[in-house]
Amino acid sequence: MAEQPQPISPVKNFFAGGFGGVCLVFVGHPLDTIKVRLQTQPKPQPGQAPLYSGTFDCFRKTLVKEGVRGLYRGMAAPIIGVTPMYAICFFGFGLGKRLQQRKPDDVLTYPQLFAAGMLSGVFTTAIMAPGERIKCLLQIQAATGETKYSGSLDCAKQLYREAGIRGVYKGTVLTLMRDVPASGMYFMTYEWLKNILTPEGKSVRDLSVPRILFAGGLAGIFNWVVAIPPDVLKSRFQTAPPGKYANGFRDVLRELIREEGIASLYKGFTAVMIRAFPANAACFLGFEVAMKFLNWIAPDV
């Protein structure tokens, strides 16, 4: 069973999670840009080399062509969305834990923590889906040489003008397919690692910064091991021209398997894994620091 600080406060989780999400974006966005460009690059013609041969080639070409700003392309959308998104994510996890407690001092099992994490994935989809749609479109337009959107707000306006709210929320089902199981794995792994890393006789609340970073980083890796295949499908679907995939993700899956094989579902794997550890380490450290501050200023909430 997992030891948890008591009592659980979804409200504190909300504010601390928002701060953790901001930390995650600043650390992880450059490699997220590379991941999306690798996942969405066009299939090369016979005899031609692909646009990017891999993670480091994409990183180098982006730096040479666009500078450091190119690595942060499209960051406004996740920054605007990430504070409420991660606030809701951690709130959902806290609420999921509380709903499964019969008494405030009940300690949850790891399957219960997984279930609480899945609830957080459901909670975040309303913000995550349009944010991901806008981010992906902005990240790939620089690579294609087109400048259809001047920024996040312009992208949202054009999507709404062209297809209404459905255009903005394109890819919602795939976002759910990615985030619900991955969020369960994410939070369960973090709680499990915190318990393992806590020295005997010590409280999990007193875990050192290096151990929090390690637990958060590994939790991010476990999260993306589950999330990468639906994330590839989501990126392809959200950046495709209108009407290309009439049957949704099933058409994307069939096309990828037919043309590029099963390995195509793990495109961007290296970029994701390089990003996952530092970004999620920063996220959970930000969360824990914010939570300690909130417990200090409002111990009874």
CSV table of C-alpha atoms in Angstrom, one decimal:
chain,number,residue,atom,x,y,z
A,1,MET,CA,0.0,0.0,0.0
A,2,ALA,CA,1.0,3.6,-0.6
A,3,GLU,CA,1.7,6.1,2.2
A,4,GLN,CA,0.2,9.5,1.5
A,5,PRO,CA,0.2,12.8,3.4
A,6,GLN,CA,-3.1,13.3,5.1
A,7,PRO,CA,-5.6,14.8,4.7
A,8,ILE,CA,-5.9,15.0,0.9
A,9,SER,CA,-6.8,18.5,-0.3
A,10,PRO,CA,-8.0,18.8,-3.9
A,11,VAL,CA,-8.0,22.6,-3.6
A,12,LYS,CA,-4.3,22.7,-2.8
A,13,ASN,CA,-3.6,20.1,-5.5
A,14,PHE,CA,-5.3,22.5,-7.9
A,15,PHE,CA,-3.0,25.5,-7.2
A,16,ALA,CA,0.2,23.4,-6.7
A,17,GLY,CA,-0.5,21.5,-9.9
A,18,GLY,CA,-0.9,24.7,-11.9
A,19,PHE,CA,2.6,25.8,-10.8
A,20,GLY,CA,4.0,22.4,-11.6
A,21,GLY,CA,2.6,22.5,-15.1
A,22,VAL,CA,4.2,25.9,-15.8
A,23,CYS,CA,7.6,24.4,-14.7
A,24,LEU,CA,7.0,21.4,-17.1
A,25,VAL,CA,6.3,23.5,-20.1
A,26,PHE,CA,9.4,25.7,-19.8
A,27,VAL,CA,11.7,22.7,-19.4
A,28,GLY,CA,10.0,20.4,-21.9
A,29,HIS,CA,8.6,22.4,-24.8
A,30,PRO,CA,11.8,22.4,-27.0
A,31,LEU,CA,11.8,18.6,-27.2
A,32,ASP,CA,8.0,18.6,-27.6
A,33,THR,CA,8.4,20.7,-30.7
A,34,ILE,CA,10.9,18.2,-32.1
A,35,LYS,CA,8.6,15.3,-31.2
A,36,VAL,CA,5.7,16.8,-33.1
A,37,ARG,CA,7.9,17.6,-36.2
A,38,LEU,CA,9.2,14.0,-36.3
A,39,GLN,CA,5.7,12.6,-35.9
A,40,THR,CA,4.2,14.7,-38.7
A,41,GLN,CA,7.0,15.0,-41.2
A,42,PRO,CA,5.8,13.9,-44.7
A,43,LYS,CA,6.7,10.6,-46.1
A,44,PRO,CA,9.8,11.0,-48.4
A,45,GLN,CA,9.4,10.3,-52.1
A,46,PRO,CA,11.3,7.2,-53.5
A,47,GLY,CA,15.0,8.0,-53.6
A,48,GLN,CA,14.7,11.1,-51.4
A,49,ALA,CA,16.0,11.4,-47.8
A,50,PRO,CA,13.4,12.2,-45.1
A,51,LEU,CA,13.2,15.8,-43.9
A,52,TYR,CA,14.7,14.8,-40.5
A,53,SER,CA,16.8,11.7,-40.1
A,54,GLY,CA,16.2,11.6,-36.3
A,55,THR,CA,15.9,13.6,-33.1
A,56,PHE,CA,19.3,15.2,-33.2
A,57,ASP,CA,19.0,16.1,-36.9
A,58,CYS,CA,15.7,17.8,-36.3
A,59,PHE,CA,17.1,19.7,-33.3
A,60,ARG,CA,20.1,20.8,-35.4
A,61,LYS,CA,18.1,21.9,-38.4
A,62,THR,CA,15.6,23.7,-36.2
A,63,LEU,CA,18.3,25.7,-34.5
A,64,VAL,CA,20.1,26.5,-37.7
A,65,LYS,CA,17.0,27.6,-39.6
A,66,GLU,CA,15.0,29.2,-36.8
A,67,GLY,CA,17.3,29.7,-33.8
A,68,VAL,CA,16.3,29.0,-30.2
A,69,ARG,CA,12.9,30.7,-30.8
A,70,GLY,CA,12.1,27.8,-33.2
A,71,LEU,CA,12.3,25.3,-30.3
A,72,TYR,CA,9.7,27.3,-28.4
A,73,ARG,CA,7.4,27.6,-31.4
A,74,GLY,CA,3.7,27.4,-30.3
A,75,MET,CA,4.5,27.6,-26.6
A,76,ALA,CA,1.9,30.3,-26.0
A,77,ALA,CA,-0.9,27.8,-26.3
A,78,PRO,CA,0.4,25.3,-23.8
A,79,ILE,CA,1.4,28.1,-21.4
A,80,ILE,CA,-2.0,29.7,-21.6
A,81,GLY,CA,-3.6,26.3,-21.1
A,82,VAL,CA,-1.1,24.5,-18.9
A,83,THR,CA,-1.8,26.4,-15.7
A,84,PRO,CA,-5.5,25.5,-15.6
A,85,MET,CA,-4.9,22.1,-17.2
A,86,TYR,CA,-2.4,20.9,-14.7
A,87,ALA,CA,-4.3,22.5,-11.9
A,88,ILE,CA,-7.4,20.5,-13.0
A,89,CYS,CA,-5.2,17.4,-13.5
A,90,PHE,CA,-3.8,17.4,-10.0
A,91,PHE,CA,-7.2,18.5,-8.6
A,92,GLY,CA,-8.7,15.4,-10.4
A,93,PHE,CA,-6.1,13.2,-8.9
A,94,GLY,CA,-6.7,14.6,-5.4
A,95,LEU,CA,-10.5,14.3,-5.9
A,96,GLY,CA,-10.1,10.7,-7.2
A,97,LYS,CA,-8.1,9.8,-4.1
A,98,ARG,CA,-10.5,11.4,-1.7
A,99,LEU,CA,-13.5,9.7,-3.3
A,100,GLN,CA,-12.0,6.3,-2.7
A,101,GLN,CA,-11.3,7.0,1.0
A,102,ARG,CA,-13.9,5.9,3.5
A,103,LYS,CA,-12.0,7.7,6.3
A,104,PRO,CA,-9.6,10.6,5.9
A,105,ASP,CA,-6.7,8.5,7.2
A,106,ASP,CA,-7.3,5.6,4.7
A,107,VAL,CA,-4.2,4.7,2.8
A,108,LEU,CA,-4.9,3.9,-0.9
A,109,THR,CA,-3.6,0.9,-2.8
A,110,TYR,CA,-1.7,1.3,-6.0
A,111,PRO,CA,-4.7,0.2,-8.2
A,112,GLN,CA,-6.8,2.9,-6.4
A,113,LEU,CA,-4.1,5.5,-7.2
A,114,PHE,CA,-4.1,4.4,-10.8
A,115,ALA,CA,-7.9,4.9,-10.9
A,116,ALA,CA,-7.5,8.4,-9.4
A,117,GLY,CA,-4.9,9.2,-12.0
A,118,MET,CA,-7.3,8.1,-14.8
A,119,LEU,CA,-9.9,10.5,-13.5
A,120,SER,CA,-7.4,13.3,-13.8
A,121,GLY,CA,-6.9,12.4,-17.5
A,122,VAL,CA,-10.7,12.8,-18.1
A,123,PHE,CA,-10.7,16.1,-16.3
A,124,THR,CA,-8.0,17.7,-18.4
A,125,THR,CA,-9.3,16.7,-21.9
A,126,ALA,CA,-11.5,19.8,-22.3
A,127,ILE,CA,-8.4,22.0,-22.1
A,128,MET,CA,-5.8,19.7,-23.4
A,129,ALA,CA,-7.5,18.8,-26.8
A,130,PRO,CA,-7.8,22.4,-28.2
A,131,GLY,CA,-4.4,23.4,-26.8
A,132,GLU,CA,-2.7,20.3,-28.4
A,133,ARG,CA,-4.5,21.0,-31.7
A,134,ILE,CA,-3.2,24.6,-31.8
A,135,LYS,CA,0.3,23.7,-30.6
A,136,CYS,CA,0.8,21.0,-33.2
A,137,LEU,CA,-0.4,23.2,-36.1
A,138,LEU,CA,2.0,26.0,-35.0
A,139,GLN,CA,4.9,23.6,-34.5
A,140,ILE,CA,4.7,22.1,-38.0
A,141,GLN,CA,4.0,25.2,-40.0
A,142,ALA,CA,7.5,26.6,-39.6
A,143,ALA,CA,8.9,23.3,-40.9
A,144,THR,CA,6.7,23.4,-44.0
A,145,GLY,CA,7.7,26.9,-44.8
A,146,GLU,CA,4.0,28.1,-44.7
A,147,THR,CA,2.8,30.9,-42.4
A,148,LYS,CA,-0.9,30.4,-42.2
A,149,TYR,CA,-1.2,31.3,-38.5
A,150,SER,CA,0.4,34.3,-36.9
A,151,GLY,CA,0.1,32.9,-33.4
A,152,SER,CA,-2.1,30.9,-31.0
A,153,LEU,CA,-5.0,33.2,-30.9
A,154,ASP,CA,-5.0,33.6,-34.7
A,155,CYS,CA,-4.9,29.8,-35.1
A,156,ALA,CA,-7.9,29.4,-32.8
A,157,LYS,CA,-9.9,32.0,-34.6
A,158,GLN,CA,-9.2,30.5,-38.0
A,159,LEU,CA,-10.0,27.0,-36.8
A,160,TYR,CA,-13.3,28.2,-35.4
A,161,ARG,CA,-14.1,30.2,-38.5
A,162,GLU,CA,-13.4,27.2,-40.8
A,163,ALA,CA,-15.2,24.4,-38.8
A,164,GLY,CA,-16.7,25.8,-35.7
A,165,ILE,CA,-16.0,24.4,-32.2
A,166,ARG,CA,-15.5,20.9,-33.8
A,167,GLY,CA,-12.5,22.3,-35.6
A,168,VAL,CA,-11.0,23.5,-32.4
A,169,TYR,CA,-11.6,20.3,-30.6
A,170,LYS,CA,-10.5,17.9,-33.4
A,171,GLY,CA,-8.7,15.0,-31.8
A,172,THR,CA,-10.6,14.9,-28.5
A,173,VAL,CA,-11.2,11.2,-28.6
A,174,LEU,CA,-7.5,10.5,-29.3
A,175,THR,CA,-6.6,12.9,-26.5
A,176,LEU,CA,-8.8,10.8,-24.1
A,177,MET,CA,-7.3,7.6,-25.4
A,178,ARG,CA,-3.8,8.9,-24.7
A,179,ASP,CA,-4.3,10.7,-21.4
A,180,VAL,CA,-6.7,8.5,-19.3
A,181,PRO,CA,-4.4,5.4,-19.1
A,182,ALA,CA,-1.2,7.4,-19.2
A,183,SER,CA,-2.3,9.6,-16.3
A,184,GLY,CA,-3.2,6.6,-14.3
A,185,MET,CA,0.3,5.3,-14.9
A,186,TYR,CA,1.8,8.7,-14.3
A,187,PHE,CA,0.5,9.3,-10.8
A,188,MET,CA,0.6,5.7,-9.6
A,189,THR,CA,4.3,5.4,-10.6
A,190,TYR,CA,5.2,8.7,-8.9
A,191,GLU,CA,3.5,7.6,-5.6
A,192,TRP,CA,5.1,4.2,-5.8
A,193,LEU,CA,8.6,5.6,-6.4
A,194,LYS,CA,8.2,8.2,-3.6
A,195,ASN,CA,7.4,5.4,-1.2
A,196,ILE,CA,10.3,3.3,-2.4
A,197,LEU,CA,12.7,6.2,-2.1
A,198,THR,CA,11.6,7.3,1.4
A,199,PRO,CA,14.2,6.1,3.9
A,200,GLU,CA,13.0,3.8,6.6
A,201,GLY,CA,11.6,5.7,9.6
A,202,LYS,CA,11.1,8.9,7.5
A,203,SER,CA,8.0,10.5,6.2
A,204,VAL,CA,7.3,10.7,2.4
A,205,ARG,CA,6.6,14.4,3.0
A,206,ASP,CA,10.3,14.9,3.8
A,207,LEU,CA,11.7,13.4,0.6
A,208,SER,CA,14.8,15.3,-0.6
A,209,VAL,CA,14.8,17.3,-3.8
A,210,PRO,CA,17.0,14.9,-5.8
A,211,ARG,CA,14.7,12.0,-4.9
A,212,ILE,CA,11.6,14.0,-5.9
A,213,LEU,CA,13.3,14.9,-9.2
A,214,PHE,CA,14.1,11.2,-9.8
A,215,ALA,CA,10.6,10.0,-8.9
A,216,GLY,CA,9.0,12.7,-11.1
A,217,GLY,CA,11.3,12.1,-14.0
A,218,LEU,CA,10.7,8.3,-14.0
A,219,ALA,CA,7.0,8.8,-13.6
A,220,GLY,CA,7.1,10.9,-16.8
A,221,ILE,CA,8.9,8.2,-18.7
A,222,PHE,CA,6.4,5.5,-17.6
A,223,ASN,CA,3.6,7.9,-18.6
A,224,TRP,CA,5.0,8.3,-22.2
A,225,VAL,CA,5.6,4.6,-22.6
A,226,VAL,CA,1.9,4.2,-22.4
A,227,ALA,CA,1.0,7.5,-24.3
A,228,ILE,CA,3.3,7.5,-27.4
A,229,PRO,CA,1.2,5.4,-29.8
A,230,PRO,CA,-2.1,7.3,-29.3
A,231,ASP,CA,0.0,10.5,-29.3
A,232,VAL,CA,1.4,9.8,-32.7
A,233,LEU,CA,-2.1,9.1,-34.0
A,234,LYS,CA,-3.4,12.3,-32.3
A,235,SER,CA,-0.6,14.5,-33.8
A,236,ARG,CA,-1.3,13.1,-37.3
A,237,PHE,CA,-5.0,13.5,-37.0
A,238,GLN,CA,-4.9,17.0,-35.6
A,239,THR,CA,-2.6,18.3,-38.3
A,240,ALA,CA,-4.2,16.6,-41.3
A,241,PRO,CA,-6.2,18.6,-43.9
A,242,PRO,CA,-9.9,18.6,-43.3
A,243,GLY,CA,-11.6,15.4,-44.5
A,244,LYS,CA,-8.4,13.4,-44.9
A,245,TYR,CA,-9.3,10.9,-42.2
A,246,ALA,CA,-13.1,10.4,-42.6
A,247,ASN,CA,-13.3,7.6,-40.1
A,248,GLY,CA,-11.1,9.3,-37.5
A,249,PHE,CA,-8.2,7.6,-35.8
A,250,ARG,CA,-8.9,4.2,-37.4
A,251,ASP,CA,-8.0,5.7,-40.8
A,252,VAL,CA,-4.8,7.2,-39.3
A,253,LEU,CA,-3.8,3.9,-37.8
A,254,ARG,CA,-4.5,1.9,-41.0
A,255,GLU,CA,-2.5,4.4,-43.1
A,256,LEU,CA,0.5,4.4,-40.7
A,257,ILE,CA,0.7,0.6,-40.4
A,258,ARG,CA,0.2,0.1,-44.2
A,259,GLU,CA,2.8,2.7,-45.3
A,260,GLU,CA,5.3,2.8,-42.5
A,261,GLY,CA,4.8,-0.3,-40.3
A,262,ILE,CA,4.2,-0.7,-36.6
A,263,ALA,CA,7.3,1.2,-35.7
A,264,SER,CA,5.7,4.4,-36.9
A,265,LEU,CA,3.6,4.3,-33.8
A,266,TYR,CA,6.7,5.1,-31.8
A,267,LYS,CA,7.9,8.1,-34.0
A,268,GLY,CA,9.5,10.7,-31.8
A,269,PHE,CA,10.3,8.1,-29.1
A,270,THR,CA,13.8,9.4,-28.5
A,271,ALA,CA,12.7,13.1,-28.3
A,272,VAL,CA,9.8,12.1,-25.9
A,273,MET,CA,12.1,10.1,-23.6
A,274,ILE,CA,14.8,12.8,-23.5
A,275,ARG,CA,12.1,15.3,-22.7
A,276,ALA,CA,10.1,13.2,-20.3
A,277,PHE,CA,12.6,13.0,-17.5
A,278,PRO,CA,13.6,16.6,-17.0
A,279,ALA,CA,10.2,18.1,-17.8
A,280,ASN,CA,8.3,15.9,-15.4
A,281,ALA,CA,11.0,16.1,-12.7
A,282,ALA,CA,10.5,19.9,-12.9
A,283,CYS,CA,6.7,19.4,-12.8
A,284,PHE,CA,6.6,17.3,-9.6
A,285,LEU,CA,9.3,19.4,-7.9
A,286,GLY,CA,7.2,22.5,-8.7
A,287,PHE,CA,4.1,20.8,-7.3
A,288,GLU,CA,5.8,19.6,-4.1
A,289,VAL,CA,7.4,23.1,-3.5
A,290,ALA,CA,4.0,24.8,-4.1
A,291,MET,CA,2.2,22.3,-1.9
A,292,LYS,CA,4.6,22.9,1.0
A,293,PHE,CA,4.1,26.6,0.6
A,294,LEU,CA,0.3,26.2,0.6
A,295,ASN,CA,0.4,23.9,3.7
A,296,TRP,CA,2.5,26.6,5.4
A,297,ILE,CA,0.1,29.5,4.6
A,298,ALA,CA,-3.1,27.6,4.9
A,299,PRO,CA,-2.6,24.4,7.0
A,300,ASP,CA,-6.3,23.9,7.7
A,301,VAL,CA,-7.6,24.0,4.0
